Amino acid sequence: MTWDEGVKNFFSTYFATRRMWPIGYILGSPYSPLRAELEMPSKNWRDAFEDLLALENGRDMIREDIRKAEDDHGARRVFNFASFAIAKCNHDLNENQKLEAEYRATREEAVKHNDHRIPQSITDDLLPYVKSVSERRIAFAGEVKAHYERNKDWTASRRKMRGRWIASLVNSGALPGWKWGMHNSIHGPVMAFNKRDSSPKTEASIRFSELQMQHVFEEGQAHSFGSPALLPTRAIKALTNHSHSPKRHNLPNDPLQRFEPSKSSIVYQEGECDLVKMSDGSTGPSVKIRNVMVDGTIQSKTFAQDPEGLFDEIQGAADSMRRMHEEVKKYVSRSPRTSQASRKEFLGDESQEIRLDDH
């Protein structure tokens, strides 16, 4: 038996154990809703599976008003993101046109004074750069429009990254006994799940990055041991102390929006769910969220019958981690103290977590 065959057999066995149900089924079964949606995307596999889990645990299916509220909220987020992105692209294109006109006027003025050095620089460097930025913005706007048209009718659950969708199953009470956590890594946010029995001992656990899930479900790669390394502490410390601040390009239409990392950036988030009696007499999930900040402070929040607030809380933490990831990535790429091996490990895969469906 080869190593790869042994790893495949291990995960097949581990995922099939009772203690890993139903996360093992979601990750490893050929009938997983995460696989079914790739083959038959017109069906709402995720919500259907969540309802089945609720019924299995003696609960009613997810209330229609709760699900609709989250769906409507998710649709608004996607629309707002698309509108903002396209408006930003249009603004950048207008600024580019002004900048191009200024460069051309400067070139003409220099020619009148027999200064051929400046016109040459404008023709060879500045105007091609402005044109390339405009082309990238136009291409990005096209991607945003196409993505919105393809996915504007998706449910909120379908819009979530795979790991955060599994976390939402915990939050709805469909996975009793399970807890989840999210932390940053060199591949972006990593999701961790663990299930405990009556003793302090962990009964089952699994962790993975969204990038790993992309490789498994979309590219057919096998599950692998381990999870991506954490972000380098040195880089985070330098960034949060503001001892390093990469300068913006001097053009006003720089497509990269600056993010100043702060000590309140979220580095770890965890959640668990308890079923409690609601104000209307029904039983529903109460989700406890715990955020750990860069400076060590902890925020604790509770969400009950608030799907929009919970959606934004988790998405906000993912956005915070993603922004920090991008800043650390820039720092690592420029720092003379970074070894070639570390630079390759961190920067070797450019297909990071940033995706249009994560908004």
CSV table of C-alpha atoms in Angstrom, one decimal:
chain,number,residue,atom,x,y,z
A,1,MET,CA,0.0,0.0,0.0
A,2,THR,CA,1.3,3.4,-1.0
A,3,TRP,CA,1.4,6.4,1.4
A,4,ASP,CA,-1.4,8.1,-0.6
A,5,GLU,CA,-3.5,5.0,-0.4
A,6,GLY,CA,-2.9,4.7,3.4
A,7,VAL,CA,-3.9,8.3,3.9
A,8,LYS,CA,-7.1,7.8,1.8
A,9,ASN,CA,-8.0,4.7,3.8
A,10,PHE,CA,-7.4,6.5,7.1
A,11,PHE,CA,-9.7,9.4,6.3
A,12,SER,CA,-12.4,7.1,4.8
A,13,THR,CA,-12.4,5.0,8.1
A,14,TYR,CA,-12.2,8.1,10.4
A,15,PHE,CA,-15.0,10.0,8.6
A,16,ALA,CA,-17.2,6.9,8.7
A,17,THR,CA,-17.0,6.5,12.5
A,18,ARG,CA,-20.1,7.3,14.5
A,19,ARG,CA,-18.3,9.9,16.6
A,20,MET,CA,-17.6,11.9,13.5
A,21,TRP,CA,-21.2,12.0,12.3
A,22,PRO,CA,-22.3,14.1,10.5
A,23,ILE,CA,-19.2,16.1,9.7
A,24,GLY,CA,-17.4,13.0,8.5
A,25,TYR,CA,-20.3,12.4,6.1
A,26,ILE,CA,-20.2,16.0,4.9
A,27,LEU,CA,-16.5,15.8,4.2
A,28,GLY,CA,-16.0,12.3,3.0
A,29,SER,CA,-19.2,10.8,1.5
A,30,PRO,CA,-19.8,10.8,-2.2
A,31,TYR,CA,-23.4,11.8,-1.3
A,32,SER,CA,-22.4,14.8,0.7
A,33,PRO,CA,-24.5,17.9,0.0
A,34,LEU,CA,-21.2,19.7,-0.8
A,35,ARG,CA,-20.6,17.2,-3.6
A,36,ALA,CA,-24.3,17.0,-4.7
A,37,GLU,CA,-24.4,20.8,-5.2
A,38,LEU,CA,-21.5,20.6,-7.7
A,39,GLU,CA,-23.3,18.0,-9.8
A,40,MET,CA,-26.9,19.4,-9.4
A,41,PRO,CA,-26.5,23.1,-8.5
A,42,SER,CA,-30.2,23.9,-9.1
A,43,LYS,CA,-31.2,22.0,-5.9
A,44,ASN,CA,-31.0,23.4,-2.4
A,45,TRP,CA,-28.9,20.6,-0.9
A,46,ARG,CA,-27.5,22.4,2.1
A,47,ASP,CA,-30.8,23.6,3.6
A,48,ALA,CA,-32.4,20.2,2.9
A,49,PHE,CA,-29.5,18.4,4.7
A,50,GLU,CA,-29.8,20.8,7.7
A,51,ASP,CA,-33.5,20.0,8.0
A,52,LEU,CA,-32.8,16.3,8.0
A,53,LEU,CA,-30.2,16.8,10.8
A,54,ALA,CA,-32.8,18.8,12.8
A,55,LEU,CA,-35.4,16.0,12.4
A,56,GLU,CA,-32.8,13.4,13.4
A,57,ASN,CA,-32.2,15.2,16.6
A,58,GLY,CA,-35.9,15.4,17.5
A,59,ARG,CA,-36.3,19.0,16.5
A,60,ASP,CA,-38.5,20.8,14.0
A,61,MET,CA,-37.1,21.8,10.7
A,62,ILE,CA,-35.6,25.3,10.5
A,63,ARG,CA,-38.3,27.9,10.7
A,64,GLU,CA,-39.2,29.4,7.4
A,65,ASP,CA,-39.1,33.0,8.8
A,66,ILE,CA,-35.6,32.5,10.2
A,67,ARG,CA,-34.3,31.0,7.0
A,68,LYS,CA,-36.0,33.7,4.9
A,69,ALA,CA,-34.5,36.5,7.1
A,70,GLU,CA,-31.0,35.1,6.5
A,71,ASP,CA,-31.6,34.6,2.8
A,72,ASP,CA,-32.8,38.1,2.4
A,73,HIS,CA,-29.9,39.5,4.4
A,74,GLY,CA,-27.4,37.5,2.3
A,75,ALA,CA,-28.9,38.7,-0.9
A,76,ARG,CA,-28.7,42.3,0.3
A,77,ARG,CA,-25.0,41.8,1.2
A,78,VAL,CA,-24.2,40.4,-2.3
A,79,PHE,CA,-26.1,43.2,-4.0
A,80,ASN,CA,-24.4,45.9,-1.9
A,81,PHE,CA,-21.0,44.4,-2.5
A,82,ALA,CA,-21.6,44.2,-6.3
A,83,SER,CA,-22.9,47.8,-6.3
A,84,PHE,CA,-20.0,49.1,-4.3
A,85,ALA,CA,-17.4,47.2,-6.3
A,86,ILE,CA,-18.8,48.5,-9.6
A,87,ALA,CA,-19.2,52.0,-8.3
A,88,LYS,CA,-15.5,51.9,-7.2
A,89,CYS,CA,-14.5,50.6,-10.6
A,90,ASN,CA,-16.3,53.5,-12.3
A,91,HIS,CA,-14.7,56.0,-9.9
A,92,ASP,CA,-11.3,54.6,-10.6
A,93,LEU,CA,-11.8,54.7,-14.4
A,94,ASN,CA,-12.9,58.4,-14.2
A,95,GLU,CA,-9.8,59.2,-12.1
A,96,ASN,CA,-7.7,57.3,-14.7
A,97,GLN,CA,-9.1,59.4,-17.5
A,98,LYS,CA,-8.2,62.6,-15.6
A,99,LEU,CA,-4.8,61.3,-14.9
A,100,GLU,CA,-4.2,60.3,-18.5
A,101,ALA,CA,-5.3,63.7,-19.7
A,102,GLU,CA,-2.9,65.3,-17.2
A,103,TYR,CA,0.0,63.1,-18.4
A,104,ARG,CA,-0.8,63.9,-22.0
A,105,ALA,CA,-0.9,67.7,-21.3
A,106,THR,CA,2.4,67.5,-19.4
A,107,ARG,CA,3.9,65.6,-22.4
A,108,GLU,CA,2.8,68.3,-24.8
A,109,GLU,CA,4.0,71.1,-22.6
A,110,ALA,CA,7.4,69.4,-22.3
A,111,VAL,CA,7.7,69.0,-26.1
A,112,LYS,CA,7.0,72.7,-26.6
A,113,HIS,CA,10.1,73.4,-24.4
A,114,ASN,CA,12.2,70.8,-26.2
A,115,ASP,CA,12.3,68.5,-23.2
A,116,HIS,CA,12.2,65.0,-24.6
A,117,ARG,CA,13.1,63.1,-21.4
A,118,ILE,CA,9.7,63.6,-19.7
A,119,PRO,CA,7.6,62.8,-22.8
A,120,GLN,CA,9.6,59.6,-23.3
A,121,SER,CA,9.0,58.5,-19.7
A,122,ILE,CA,5.3,59.3,-20.0
A,123,THR,CA,4.9,57.4,-23.2
A,124,ASP,CA,7.0,54.4,-22.1
A,125,ASP,CA,6.0,54.1,-18.4
A,126,LEU,CA,3.1,56.2,-17.1
A,127,LEU,CA,0.5,55.9,-19.8
A,128,PRO,CA,0.9,52.1,-20.2
A,129,TYR,CA,0.6,51.8,-16.4
A,130,VAL,CA,-2.6,53.8,-16.3
A,131,LYS,CA,-4.0,51.8,-19.2
A,132,SER,CA,-3.2,48.5,-17.5
A,133,VAL,CA,-4.9,49.6,-14.3
A,134,SER,CA,-8.0,50.6,-16.3
A,135,GLU,CA,-8.1,47.2,-18.0
A,136,ARG,CA,-7.8,45.4,-14.7
A,137,ARG,CA,-10.7,47.4,-13.2
A,138,ILE,CA,-12.9,46.8,-16.3
A,139,ALA,CA,-12.1,43.1,-16.1
A,140,PHE,CA,-12.9,43.0,-12.4
A,141,ALA,CA,-16.2,44.8,-12.9
A,142,GLY,CA,-17.1,42.2,-15.5
A,143,GLU,CA,-16.3,39.4,-13.1
A,144,VAL,CA,-18.5,41.0,-10.4
A,145,LYS,CA,-21.4,41.5,-12.8
A,146,ALA,CA,-21.2,37.9,-14.1
A,147,HIS,CA,-20.9,36.5,-10.6
A,148,TYR,CA,-23.9,38.5,-9.4
A,149,GLU,CA,-26.0,37.3,-12.3
A,150,ARG,CA,-25.1,33.7,-11.7
A,151,ASN,CA,-25.6,33.6,-8.0
A,152,LYS,CA,-28.2,36.4,-7.2
A,153,ASP,CA,-30.8,33.7,-6.4
A,154,TRP,CA,-28.6,31.6,-4.1
A,155,THR,CA,-29.7,31.0,-0.5
A,156,ALA,CA,-27.7,32.3,2.3
A,157,SER,CA,-26.4,28.9,3.1
A,158,ARG,CA,-25.2,28.4,-0.4
A,159,ARG,CA,-23.2,31.6,-0.3
A,160,LYS,CA,-21.2,30.6,2.7
A,161,MET,CA,-17.7,29.1,2.4
A,162,ARG,CA,-17.9,25.3,3.1
A,163,GLY,CA,-16.3,25.5,6.6
A,164,ARG,CA,-18.5,28.4,7.7
A,165,TRP,CA,-21.6,26.6,6.4
A,166,ILE,CA,-20.7,23.6,8.7
A,167,ALA,CA,-20.3,26.1,11.5
A,168,SER,CA,-23.8,27.4,10.7
A,169,LEU,CA,-25.1,23.8,11.3
A,170,VAL,CA,-23.7,24.0,14.8
A,171,ASN,CA,-25.2,27.4,15.3
A,172,SER,CA,-28.7,26.3,14.3
A,173,GLY,CA,-28.6,23.4,16.8
A,174,ALA,CA,-28.4,20.7,14.1
A,175,LEU,CA,-25.1,19.4,15.4
A,176,PRO,CA,-25.6,19.0,19.1
A,177,GLY,CA,-22.3,18.5,21.1
A,178,TRP,CA,-20.1,20.1,18.4
A,179,LYS,CA,-18.2,23.4,18.8
A,180,TRP,CA,-16.4,25.3,16.1
A,181,GLY,CA,-13.5,27.7,15.9
A,182,MET,CA,-11.9,29.9,13.2
A,183,HIS,CA,-8.3,31.2,13.2
A,184,ASN,CA,-5.9,32.7,10.7
A,185,SER,CA,-3.2,30.8,8.8
A,186,ILE,CA,-0.9,31.2,5.8
A,187,HIS,CA,-3.8,30.1,3.7
A,188,GLY,CA,-6.4,32.3,5.2
A,189,PRO,CA,-9.1,31.4,7.8
A,190,VAL,CA,-9.0,27.8,9.1
A,191,MET,CA,-12.1,26.1,10.5
A,192,ALA,CA,-11.8,23.7,13.5
A,193,PHE,CA,-14.5,21.5,14.9
A,194,ASN,CA,-14.5,19.3,18.0
A,195,LYS,CA,-17.1,17.2,19.8
A,196,ARG,CA,-16.8,16.4,23.5
A,197,ASP,CA,-18.5,13.7,25.5
A,198,SER,CA,-19.3,14.0,29.2
A,199,SER,CA,-15.7,14.0,30.2
A,200,PRO,CA,-13.1,16.7,29.4
A,201,LYS,CA,-11.6,14.4,26.8
A,202,THR,CA,-12.2,15.4,23.1
A,203,GLU,CA,-14.3,12.8,21.4
A,204,ALA,CA,-13.8,13.9,17.8
A,205,SER,CA,-12.1,16.7,16.0
A,206,ILE,CA,-11.1,18.0,12.5
A,207,ARG,CA,-9.6,21.2,11.1
A,208,PHE,CA,-9.1,22.4,7.6
A,209,SER,CA,-8.7,25.6,5.6
A,210,GLU,CA,-11.2,26.7,3.1
A,211,LEU,CA,-8.5,26.5,0.5
A,212,GLN,CA,-8.0,22.8,1.4
A,213,MET,CA,-11.8,22.3,0.9
A,214,GLN,CA,-11.6,24.0,-2.5
A,215,HIS,CA,-8.9,21.5,-3.5
A,216,VAL,CA,-10.9,18.5,-2.3
A,217,PHE,CA,-14.3,19.4,-3.6
A,218,GLU,CA,-13.5,21.3,-6.8
A,219,GLU,CA,-10.2,19.9,-7.9
A,220,GLY,CA,-10.6,16.3,-6.7
A,221,GLN,CA,-7.6,16.2,-4.4
A,222,ALA,CA,-7.6,13.8,-1.4
A,223,HIS,CA,-7.8,14.9,2.2
A,224,SER,CA,-4.5,15.4,3.8
A,225,PHE,CA,-3.0,15.4,7.3
A,226,GLY,CA,-2.3,18.7,9.1
A,227,SER,CA,-3.5,22.2,8.6
A,228,PRO,CA,-1.7,25.3,7.3
A,229,ALA,CA,0.7,27.0,9.6
A,230,LEU,CA,-0.3,30.0,11.6
A,231,LEU,CA,0.5,33.5,10.5
A,232,PRO,CA,4.0,34.5,11.7
A,233,THR,CA,3.8,36.2,15.0
A,234,ARG,CA,6.7,38.5,14.2
A,235,ALA,CA,4.8,39.9,11.2
A,236,ILE,CA,1.6,40.4,13.1
A,237,LYS,CA,3.4,42.2,16.0
A,238,ALA,CA,5.2,44.5,13.5
A,239,LEU,CA,2.0,45.4,11.8
A,240,THR,CA,-0.1,46.0,14.8
A,241,ASN,CA,2.6,48.1,16.4
A,242,HIS,CA,2.6,50.1,13.1
A,243,SER,CA,6.4,49.7,12.8
A,244,HIS,CA,5.9,48.7,9.2
A,245,SER,CA,3.6,50.4,6.7
A,246,PRO,CA,3.9,49.6,3.0
A,247,LYS,CA,3.5,52.7,1.0
A,248,ARG,CA,0.8,53.1,-1.5
A,249,HIS,CA,1.7,53.7,-5.1
A,250,ASN,CA,1.6,57.5,-5.7
A,251,LEU,CA,-1.2,57.2,-8.2
A,252,PRO,CA,-4.6,58.1,-6.7
A,253,ASN,CA,-6.3,55.1,-8.4
A,254,ASP,CA,-4.3,52.4,-6.8
A,255,PRO,CA,-6.6,49.3,-6.9
A,256,LEU,CA,-5.4,48.1,-3.6
A,257,GLN,CA,-7.3,49.7,-0.7
A,258,ARG,CA,-5.0,50.2,2.3
A,259,PHE,CA,-5.9,48.5,5.5
A,260,GLU,CA,-4.3,49.6,8.7
A,261,PRO,CA,-4.1,46.6,11.0
A,262,SER,CA,-5.2,47.5,14.5
A,263,LYS,CA,-4.9,45.8,17.9
A,264,SER,CA,-8.6,45.0,17.7
A,265,SER,CA,-8.2,42.7,14.7
A,266,ILE,CA,-9.8,39.3,15.4
A,267,VAL,CA,-7.3,36.5,15.4
A,268,TYR,CA,-9.6,33.8,16.7
A,269,GLN,CA,-13.3,33.2,16.9
A,270,GLU,CA,-15.3,30.3,18.4
A,271,GLY,CA,-18.9,29.4,18.7
A,272,GLU,CA,-21.2,26.9,20.4
A,273,CYS,CA,-25.0,26.5,20.6
A,274,ASP,CA,-27.4,25.8,23.3
A,275,LEU,CA,-31.1,25.1,22.9
A,276,VAL,CA,-33.1,27.5,25.1
A,277,LYS,CA,-36.7,28.5,25.5
A,278,MET,CA,-37.6,31.6,23.5
A,279,SER,CA,-39.9,34.5,24.4
A,280,ASP,CA,-42.7,33.0,22.3
A,281,GLY,CA,-42.5,29.7,24.2
A,282,SER,CA,-40.7,27.8,21.5
A,283,THR,CA,-37.3,26.2,21.8
A,284,GLY,CA,-34.6,27.7,19.6
A,285,PRO,CA,-30.8,28.0,19.4
A,286,SER,CA,-28.8,30.5,21.4
A,287,VAL,CA,-25.3,30.9,20.0
A,288,LYS,CA,-22.4,32.1,22.1
A,289,ILE,CA,-19.6,33.7,20.1
A,290,ARG,CA,-16.2,34.5,21.6
A,291,ASN,CA,-13.7,36.7,19.7
A,292,VAL,CA,-10.1,36.9,20.7
A,293,MET,CA,-8.3,40.1,19.6
A,294,VAL,CA,-4.7,40.7,18.7
A,295,ASP,CA,-4.1,42.6,21.9
A,296,GLY,CA,-5.5,39.6,23.9
A,297,THR,CA,-8.8,41.2,24.8
A,298,ILE,CA,-11.9,38.9,24.5
A,299,GLN,CA,-15.4,39.8,23.3
A,300,SER,CA,-18.3,37.5,24.2
A,301,LYS,CA,-21.6,37.9,22.4
A,302,THR,CA,-24.9,35.9,22.4
A,303,PHE,CA,-27.3,35.6,19.4
A,304,ALA,CA,-30.8,34.2,19.7
A,305,GLN,CA,-33.3,34.4,16.8
A,306,ASP,CA,-31.0,36.9,15.1
A,307,PRO,CA,-29.8,35.3,11.9
A,308,GLU,CA,-28.7,38.6,10.3
A,309,GLY,CA,-26.6,39.6,13.3
A,310,LEU,CA,-25.0,36.2,13.6
A,311,PHE,CA,-24.3,36.1,9.8
A,312,ASP,CA,-22.6,39.5,10.0
A,313,GLU,CA,-20.6,38.6,13.2
A,314,ILE,CA,-19.0,35.6,11.6
A,315,GLN,CA,-18.5,37.2,8.2
A,316,GLY,CA,-16.9,40.2,10.0
A,317,ALA,CA,-14.4,38.0,11.8
A,318,ALA,CA,-13.5,36.3,8.5
A,319,ASP,CA,-13.1,39.7,6.8
A,320,SER,CA,-10.8,40.8,9.6
A,321,MET,CA,-8.7,37.7,9.3
A,322,ARG,CA,-8.5,38.1,5.5
A,323,ARG,CA,-7.4,41.7,5.7
A,324,MET,CA,-4.7,40.8,8.3
A,325,HIS,CA,-3.7,37.9,6.1
A,326,GLU,CA,-3.2,40.2,3.1
A,327,GLU,CA,-1.1,42.7,5.2
A,328,VAL,CA,1.1,39.9,6.6
A,329,LYS,CA,1.5,38.5,3.1
A,330,LYS,CA,2.8,41.9,1.9
A,331,TYR,CA,5.1,42.1,5.0
A,332,VAL,CA,6.5,38.7,4.4
A,333,SER,CA,7.1,39.3,0.7
A,334,ARG,CA,9.1,42.5,1.5
A,335,SER,CA,10.9,41.7,4.8
A,336,PRO,CA,14.6,40.9,4.4
A,337,ARG,CA,14.4,38.7,7.4
A,338,THR,CA,12.1,36.2,5.7
A,339,SER,CA,13.8,33.0,4.5
A,340,GLN,CA,13.3,31.7,1.0
A,341,ALA,CA,11.6,28.6,2.3
A,342,SER,CA,9.2,30.6,4.4
A,343,ARG,CA,8.5,33.0,1.6
A,344,LYS,CA,7.8,30.1,-0.8
A,345,GLU,CA,5.5,28.4,1.7
A,346,PHE,CA,3.5,31.5,2.4
A,347,LEU,CA,3.4,33.0,-1.1
A,348,GLY,CA,3.6,29.9,-3.2
A,349,ASP,CA,-0.2,29.6,-3.7
A,350,GLU,CA,-1.9,32.7,-5.0
A,351,SER,CA,-5.4,31.2,-5.1
A,352,GLN,CA,-6.1,32.3,-1.6
A,353,GLU,CA,-9.4,32.6,0.3
A,354,ILE,CA,-10.5,35.8,-1.4
A,355,ARG,CA,-13.5,34.9,-3.6
A,356,LEU,CA,-16.5,36.8,-4.8
A,357,ASP,CA,-18.9,34.3,-3.2
A,358,ASP,CA,-17.5,35.2,0.3
A,359,HIS,CA,-19.5,38.4,0.7
